[in-house]
Amino acid sequence: MLRTHTCGELTLSDKGKQVTLSGWIQRSRDLGGMTFIDLRDRYGITQLVFNMETNAPLCEAARKLGREFVISAFGTVAERSNKNPKLPTGDIEIIVERFEVLNTSKIPPFTIEDNTDGGDELRMKYRYLDLRRNPVRENILLRHRMAIETRNYMNDTGFVEIETPVLIKSTPEGARDFVVPSRMNEGEFYALPQSPQTFKQLLMVAGFDRYFQIVKCFRDEDLRADRQPEFTQIDCEMSFVTQDDILATFEGLVKHLFRKVKGVEVNDIPRMPFSEAMKYYGSDKPDIRFGMKFVELTDIVKGRDFKVFDDAALVAGINATGCAVYTRKQLDALTDFVKRPQIGAGGLIYLRYNEDGSLKSSVDKFYSEEELKRWVAAFGAKPGDLMLILAGEENKTRKALSELRLEMGNQLGLRNPEVFAPLWVVDFPLLEWDDETRRFYAMHHPFTSPKPEDVALLDTDPGKVRANAYDLVINGVEIGGGSIRIHDRGMQKKMFTVLGFSDEDAQAQFGFLMNAFEYGAPPHGGIAFGFDRMCSLFGGSESIRDYIAFPKNNAGRDVMIDSPAPIKQEQLDELGIKLNTKAPKE
Amino acid sequence: MLRTHTCGELTLSDKGKQVTLSGWIQRSRDLGGMTFIDLRDRYGITQLVFNMETNAPLCEAARKLGREFVISAFGTVAERSNKNPKLPTGDIEIIVERFEVLNTSKIPPFTIEDNTDGGDELRMKYRYLDLRRNPVRENILLRHRMAIETRNYMNDTGFVEIETPVLIKSTPEGARDFVVPSRMNEGEFYALPQSPQTFKQLLMVAGFDRYFQIVKCFRDEDLRADRQPEFTQIDCEMSFVTQDDILATFEGLVKHLFRKVKGVEVNDIPRMPFSEAMKYYGSDKPDIRFGMKFVELTDIVKGRDFKVFDDAALVAGINATGCAVYTRKQLDALTDFVKRPQIGAGGLIYLRYNEDGSLKSSVDKFYSEEELKRWVAAFGAKPGDLMLILAGEENKTRKALSELRLEMGNQLGLRNPEVFAPLWVVDFPLLEWDDETRRFYAMHHPFTSPKPEDVALLDTDPGKVRANAYDLVINGVEIGGGSIRIHDRGMQKKMFTVLGFSDEDAQAQFGFLMNAFEYGAPPHGGIAFGFDRMCSLFGGSESIRDYIAFPKNNAGRDVMIDSPAPIKQEQLDELGIKLNTKAPKE
């Protein structure tokens, strides 16, 4: 090794040792008689000292070393006079006797500091320099620990990691596939997996009993800030289980990860039916770090000539504790917030319960004080509270009120990223109706089993059928989801029919799975966790990009390697394809 | 859980317990008064007993259960009268009180037994049934243990697992890429990585110091029996290291894996220069489980009017201990073996050193006994030995003699798959000349560094330059390879020039790497292991397909899911591509 120690391990107990360190020059300070250099590697920073009095030529050479030069330095560990308690190595320094420049460096396009001056695009282009910064490196190291601890837990509980193929077959259900033209089978294509769903079910048919995989998946979607065309899942499946077994097993994983990676003990995870989540939080992924549940007023506000309420399918609100002091300006800002197009409420009604017991609302002319007191009672409000009420079409109003609730949670400091509140949302509907295409879609995917007691509804009222499906939500973020699967060929066929597949289409696309169900498929179920999002949640960030070593931008481009890119005509010819528009390279 | 125990865990100490087991019906024996069923799951087999006398209806129902039916059975653990010492559960049986059929099964297309009656194609089509067989399941479980132990060792030695992207950029150097058309960037393509080579080097530039990844890689090659279009690598890279550091680190990994997975202690791994491997074994991946090194006779056989030897650039042979007893027929078979087109020797010369001390050769008329005795001395042969000699063009002769040596190793039982003889082959040439395209190619890849003492030869005699490159060979199989990399922009540029890249091409394809080298790239090197092959070697098989859950056939097809397949016109349109020939689906 071109070093005897790393830059993060020497302490006073090493005093007097002769050592060689290698690393990057973080900064250098020339104090005339002395030159100090901070040498950095993955493990830490150690101070190197050069003295004009004892070795002028060496000191002068050291002064010429620029930021990010790579050097190897030999010297003696000494005690520092001015110790730095912030660094593990802050008690010592190295009195350098000789050094070697292993590589020079141009001046980096942005500073390699915790708070850099580099913009997003520049940092992505020079991602290899961005990754040198402590916070980015820490994110990647956190991800490594998350993966290690996930595998430890899964292995210790009898799960087998099995690699499923990346070159599979395109299926039209769900999001758009990335496809790969096959040269050896001209005119045909592989697809990259959106998830290993069918393969993990086949592994259950094969008797592997407990499968998992930390695996790359792919979706050719128009990207949002928090989506990547390639992403990583913790993918799991178990046989001979009920929903309770799966929730218990993966509650164990969540607790293990919080304990090992964050040092946090998590309580037993509560379970909430989808219907309750929608009723009280207007969301299938409620942030339960705080209360502020929805209160429905529809029945007690109608018939007072207030058209907004009279016309509304739903009138509901939240009670913001201690917010009666909100100013006119603050209330106007909240009104603007809910009227933003992405939230889409028509307006905001408030009811202020002043500390002196008086009531003030924006609809005083329609409602008497006695009526408003009934609202207060419905909310369980106390003097000093502020009630915020929305009205309109049911789903839209719940969604808008959910956004308002989260905003009030932010304003009141109730959403601390270091507090973790996991939640199982259960009993999802099996199907979702789409008005545009006038058909049902699977809410999770077409392999999810209906609850046995709801099966009869499949023929009479499919939208009412509940599924054996569940999501893990932490702090309002959906971290994972899964279901007990269909393991019966007949039921799977029925499901495809309900989803509008012809028998031929179902057979062509999923025949292998339905055939497999004829050879002794065991009852099974599973779950998949979004690993990138899980890492960002554990790291306290909202962006998954920060937890991916080489992410793509919102146009699906890797700006560092400049990909995607044109390919040669020769390659197109070999694959038997032509471009519709642009000319290929050369 | 639909069970209280697995089918692999109950023993006499559980006698009297009431248990529920779930699994597949392996076989059932109806002995009139009693019916015995072997119930199988991933963990083992447990015998279920049904008694006509005590419960006739149950016993009759049990008799109707077919092979591979999935059932859940409740009963009491009892001691068996006729114990089966081959099974861990062979001392007990379950006296069943009730059972439930969880799923039926059609009769499988082949038997689910260790030795099945199913042909290769049928088993691949129903891979989910093939995976139920013990030997196939054991292979997949071995692979899981290999991965777990690899990660344990790497994590314990400070390596960080970092995921590199799957959607990258096509480069013409090396094998053919699989490409992925980009919908959002019409006319442009991603490529799937043949290895994460440039990314792992960038991670060293980024200061990650020790990186590894168990990662899928892709090569669009015409497939041979032991190649797959997607395969898995253990990919590793380290900074501030010399070749010795890398060999020591990964010798540790190899020993760890043999110890943990096979219970075998491996000796220190010898190192052999490439030139020596070629000289004594005619191969850069010699099987050193046995000797039988090449002996060169060129100097002592010329000038005796035997044209074959006189015209040959090389005359060399091996000494097969104890094979003087080989019959004429056996010698003819060996001659046929070396004359096969894939080996290509013109013929085989033998010299038999009989037990009585007499010599007999196929070229007696050209060589006197005294001359033949000089051959014997060169071989160090003893009475009873058989010397086998080939002659011709140098490389071709070495290659043919290498095949003959392996064949003799097989015939003499010297290649026991339970004996492991790892070897480092070092000092590979940097470049390989290709007569057809009249240019040099990188023997490993263009990022491999020349040995410092050979750098000057790059300008004068590039073919003579040795690289800081090494392969790990076990039992004649190349398991891994790597090198110390170039970390200097100037040297990397020179390397591209030697390889015939124009400056523009080098910049367009690898500009990001060469730019990275300008910002303080540390000295670094690494290695990659073929994980599929490593698993097959540990499992004692020659086929990597046996160690892949869902492999593709030699045409790159997955016959189970029937992929690749046509895609819809709509998909092609969205991607901006057309097919040259065939019509798309629909």
JSON list of C-alpha atoms in Angstrom, two decimals, chain A residues 54-149:
[
{"chain": "A", "resi": 54, "resn": "THR", "atom": "CA", "xyz": [14.08, 22.70, 9.87]},
{"chain": "A", "resi": 55, "resn": "ASN", "atom": "CA", "xyz": [13.60, 21.93, 6.16]},
{"chain": "A", "resi": 56, "resn": "ALA", "atom": "CA", "xyz": [13.20, 24.97, 3.91]},
{"chain": "A", "resi": 57, "resn": "PRO", "atom": "CA", "xyz": [13.27, 23.18, 0.52]},
{"chain": "A", "resi": 58, "resn": "LEU", "atom": "CA", "xyz": [10.60, 20.68, 1.60]},
{"chain": "A", "resi": 59, "resn": "CYS", "atom": "CA", "xyz": [8.44, 23.45, 3.03]},
{"chain": "A", "resi": 60, "resn": "GLU", "atom": "CA", "xyz": [8.77, 25.46, -0.16]},
{"chain": "A", "resi": 61, "resn": "ALA", "atom": "CA", "xyz": [7.81, 22.42, -2.24]},
{"chain": "A", "resi": 62, "resn": "ALA", "atom": "CA", "xyz": [4.80, 21.87, -0.01]},
{"chain": "A", "resi": 63, "resn": "ARG", "atom": "CA", "xyz": [3.67, 25.46, -0.56]},
{"chain": "A", "resi": 64, "resn": "LYS", "atom": "CA", "xyz": [3.37, 24.73, -4.27]},
{"chain": "A", "resi": 65, "resn": "LEU", "atom": "CA", "xyz": [0.87, 21.92, -3.76]},
{"chain": "A", "resi": 66, "resn": "GLY", "atom": "CA", "xyz": [-2.56, 22.94, -5.03]},
{"chain": "A", "resi": 67, "resn": "ARG", "atom": "CA", "xyz": [-6.03, 21.96, -3.88]},
{"chain": "A", "resi": 68, "resn": "GLU", "atom": "CA", "xyz": [-6.91, 18.33, -4.77]},
{"chain": "A", "resi": 69, "resn": "PHE", "atom": "CA", "xyz": [-3.34, 17.33, -5.59]},
{"chain": "A", "resi": 70, "resn": "VAL", "atom": "CA", "xyz": [-2.77, 13.70, -4.60]},
{"chain": "A", "resi": 71, "resn": "ILE", "atom": "CA", "xyz": [0.30, 13.14, -2.45]},
{"chain": "A", "resi": 72, "resn": "SER", "atom": "CA", "xyz": [1.91, 10.48, -0.32]},
{"chain": "A", "resi": 73, "resn": "ALA", "atom": "CA", "xyz": [3.69, 11.89, 2.76]},
{"chain": "A", "resi": 74, "resn": "PHE", "atom": "CA", "xyz": [6.10, 10.24, 5.17]},
{"chain": "A", "resi": 75, "resn": "GLY", "atom": "CA", "xyz": [6.71, 11.64, 8.66]},
{"chain": "A", "resi": 76, "resn": "THR", "atom": "CA", "xyz": [6.29, 11.36, 12.41]},
{"chain": "A", "resi": 77, "resn": "VAL", "atom": "CA", "xyz": [3.10, 11.62, 14.47]},
{"chain": "A", "resi": 78, "resn": "ALA", "atom": "CA", "xyz": [3.33, 14.54, 16.91]},
{"chain": "A", "resi": 79, "resn": "GLU", "atom": "CA", "xyz": [0.98, 16.15, 19.42]},
{"chain": "A", "resi": 80, "resn": "ARG", "atom": "CA", "xyz": [-0.69, 19.34, 18.22]},
{"chain": "A", "resi": 81, "resn": "SER", "atom": "CA", "xyz": [-0.37, 22.47, 20.30]},
{"chain": "A", "resi": 82, "resn": "ASN", "atom": "CA", "xyz": [-3.75, 23.81, 19.12]},
{"chain": "A", "resi": 83, "resn": "LYS", "atom": "CA", "xyz": [-5.96, 20.75, 19.10]},
{"chain": "A", "resi": 84, "resn": "ASN", "atom": "CA", "xyz": [-9.08, 20.50, 16.95]},
{"chain": "A", "resi": 85, "resn": "PRO", "atom": "CA", "xyz": [-11.78, 18.75, 19.02]},
{"chain": "A", "resi": 86, "resn": "LYS", "atom": "CA", "xyz": [-14.06, 18.49, 15.94]},
{"chain": "A", "resi": 87, "resn": "LEU", "atom": "CA", "xyz": [-11.78, 15.96, 14.21]},
{"chain": "A", "resi": 88, "resn": "PRO", "atom": "CA", "xyz": [-11.09, 12.42, 15.50]},
{"chain": "A", "resi": 89, "resn": "THR", "atom": "CA", "xyz": [-7.49, 13.07, 14.41]},
{"chain": "A", "resi": 90, "resn": "GLY", "atom": "CA", "xyz": [-7.52, 16.61, 15.83]},
{"chain": "A", "resi": 91, "resn": "ASP", "atom": "CA", "xyz": [-5.05, 15.90, 18.64]},
{"chain": "A", "resi": 92, "resn": "ILE", "atom": "CA", "xyz": [-2.16, 15.05, 16.31]},
{"chain": "A", "resi": 93, "resn": "GLU", "atom": "CA", "xyz": [-0.30, 16.21, 13.24]},
{"chain": "A", "resi": 94, "resn": "ILE", "atom": "CA", "xyz": [2.40, 14.70, 11.01]},
{"chain": "A", "resi": 95, "resn": "ILE", "atom": "CA", "xyz": [5.80, 16.34, 10.90]},
{"chain": "A", "resi": 96, "resn": "VAL", "atom": "CA", "xyz": [6.59, 15.52, 7.28]},
{"chain": "A", "resi": 97, "resn": "GLU", "atom": "CA", "xyz": [10.07, 14.38, 6.27]},
{"chain": "A", "resi": 98, "resn": "ARG", "atom": "CA", "xyz": [9.37, 13.74, 2.61]},
{"chain": "A", "resi": 99, "resn": "PHE", "atom": "CA", "xyz": [6.49, 13.54, 0.22]},
{"chain": "A", "resi": 100, "resn": "GLU", "atom": "CA", "xyz": [5.72, 12.48, -3.31]},
{"chain": "A", "resi": 101, "resn": "VAL", "atom": "CA", "xyz": [3.19, 14.02, -5.68]},
{"chain": "A", "resi": 102, "resn": "LEU", "atom": "CA", "xyz": [1.16, 11.06, -6.99]},
{"chain": "A", "resi": 103, "resn": "ASN", "atom": "CA", "xyz": [-0.95, 13.25, -9.25]},
{"chain": "A", "resi": 104, "resn": "THR", "atom": "CA", "xyz": [-1.57, 16.94, -9.82]},
{"chain": "A", "resi": 105, "resn": "SER", "atom": "CA", "xyz": [-4.98, 18.55, -10.16]},
{"chain": "A", "resi": 106, "resn": "LYS", "atom": "CA", "xyz": [-6.42, 21.41, -12.11]},
{"chain": "A", "resi": 107, "resn": "ILE", "atom": "CA", "xyz": [-8.42, 23.81, -9.97]},
{"chain": "A", "resi": 108, "resn": "PRO", "atom": "CA", "xyz": [-11.79, 22.06, -9.49]},
{"chain": "A", "resi": 109, "resn": "PRO", "atom": "CA", "xyz": [-14.79, 23.77, -11.10]},
{"chain": "A", "resi": 110, "resn": "PHE", "atom": "CA", "xyz": [-16.39, 24.08, -7.65]},
{"chain": "A", "resi": 111, "resn": "THR", "atom": "CA", "xyz": [-15.13, 23.90, -4.07]},
{"chain": "A", "resi": 112, "resn": "ILE", "atom": "CA", "xyz": [-14.85, 20.47, -2.48]},
{"chain": "A", "resi": 113, "resn": "GLU", "atom": "CA", "xyz": [-16.51, 21.60, 0.75]},
{"chain": "A", "resi": 114, "resn": "ASP", "atom": "CA", "xyz": [-19.65, 20.62, 2.68]},
{"chain": "A", "resi": 115, "resn": "ASN", "atom": "CA", "xyz": [-21.32, 23.74, 1.32]},
{"chain": "A", "resi": 116, "resn": "THR", "atom": "CA", "xyz": [-20.05, 24.03, -2.20]},
{"chain": "A", "resi": 117, "resn": "ASP", "atom": "CA", "xyz": [-20.36, 26.93, -4.61]},
{"chain": "A", "resi": 118, "resn": "GLY", "atom": "CA", "xyz": [-21.17, 24.56, -7.50]},
{"chain": "A", "resi": 119, "resn": "GLY", "atom": "CA", "xyz": [-24.63, 24.56, -9.07]},
{"chain": "A", "resi": 120, "resn": "ASP", "atom": "CA", "xyz": [-26.56, 21.38, -9.65]},
{"chain": "A", "resi": 121, "resn": "GLU", "atom": "CA", "xyz": [-25.69, 20.96, -13.32]},
{"chain": "A", "resi": 122, "resn": "LEU", "atom": "CA", "xyz": [-21.99, 21.55, -12.82]},
{"chain": "A", "resi": 123, "resn": "ARG", "atom": "CA", "xyz": [-21.84, 19.12, -9.92]},
{"chain": "A", "resi": 124, "resn": "MET", "atom": "CA", "xyz": [-23.58, 16.44, -12.00]},
{"chain": "A", "resi": 125, "resn": "LYS", "atom": "CA", "xyz": [-21.18, 16.94, -14.89]},
{"chain": "A", "resi": 126, "resn": "TYR", "atom": "CA", "xyz": [-18.24, 16.50, -12.51]},
{"chain": "A", "resi": 127, "resn": "ARG", "atom": "CA", "xyz": [-20.00, 13.98, -10.31]},
{"chain": "A", "resi": 128, "resn": "TYR", "atom": "CA", "xyz": [-16.65, 12.33, -9.46]},
{"chain": "A", "resi": 129, "resn": "LEU", "atom": "CA", "xyz": [-15.65, 15.59, -7.77]},
{"chain": "A", "resi": 130, "resn": "ASP", "atom": "CA", "xyz": [-19.06, 16.12, -6.15]},
{"chain": "A", "resi": 131, "resn": "LEU", "atom": "CA", "xyz": [-18.73, 12.63, -4.63]},
{"chain": "A", "resi": 132, "resn": "ARG", "atom": "CA", "xyz": [-15.57, 13.81, -2.83]},
{"chain": "A", "resi": 133, "resn": "ARG", "atom": "CA", "xyz": [-17.64, 16.16, -0.67]},
{"chain": "A", "resi": 134, "resn": "ASN", "atom": "CA", "xyz": [-18.45, 14.83, 2.82]},
{"chain": "A", "resi": 135, "resn": "PRO", "atom": "CA", "xyz": [-22.27, 15.02, 2.67]},
{"chain": "A", "resi": 136, "resn": "VAL", "atom": "CA", "xyz": [-22.44, 13.24, -0.69]},
{"chain": "A", "resi": 137, "resn": "ARG", "atom": "CA", "xyz": [-19.94, 10.58, 0.38]},
{"chain": "A", "resi": 138, "resn": "GLU", "atom": "CA", "xyz": [-21.86, 10.05, 3.62]},
{"chain": "A", "resi": 139, "resn": "ASN", "atom": "CA", "xyz": [-25.06, 9.45, 1.61]},
{"chain": "A", "resi": 140, "resn": "ILE", "atom": "CA", "xyz": [-23.39, 6.73, -0.44]},
{"chain": "A", "resi": 141, "resn": "LEU", "atom": "CA", "xyz": [-21.87, 5.14, 2.67]},
{"chain": "A", "resi": 142, "resn": "LEU", "atom": "CA", "xyz": [-25.31, 5.21, 4.35]},
{"chain": "A", "resi": 143, "resn": "ARG", "atom": "CA", "xyz": [-26.73, 3.40, 1.33]},
{"chain": "A", "resi": 144, "resn": "HIS", "atom": "CA", "xyz": [-24.04, 0.73, 1.66]},
{"chain": "A", "resi": 145, "resn": "ARG", "atom": "CA", "xyz": [-24.89, 0.22, 5.35]},
{"chain": "A", "resi": 146, "resn": "MET", "atom": "CA", "xyz": [-28.60, 0.04, 4.53]},
{"chain": "A", "resi": 147, "resn": "ALA", "atom": "CA", "xyz": [-27.90, -2.69, 1.95]},
{"chain": "A", "resi": 148, "resn": "ILE", "atom": "CA", "xyz": [-25.62, -4.64, 4.30]},
{"chain": "A", "resi": 149, "resn": "GLU", "atom": "CA", "xyz": [-28.14, -4.52, 7.15]}
]
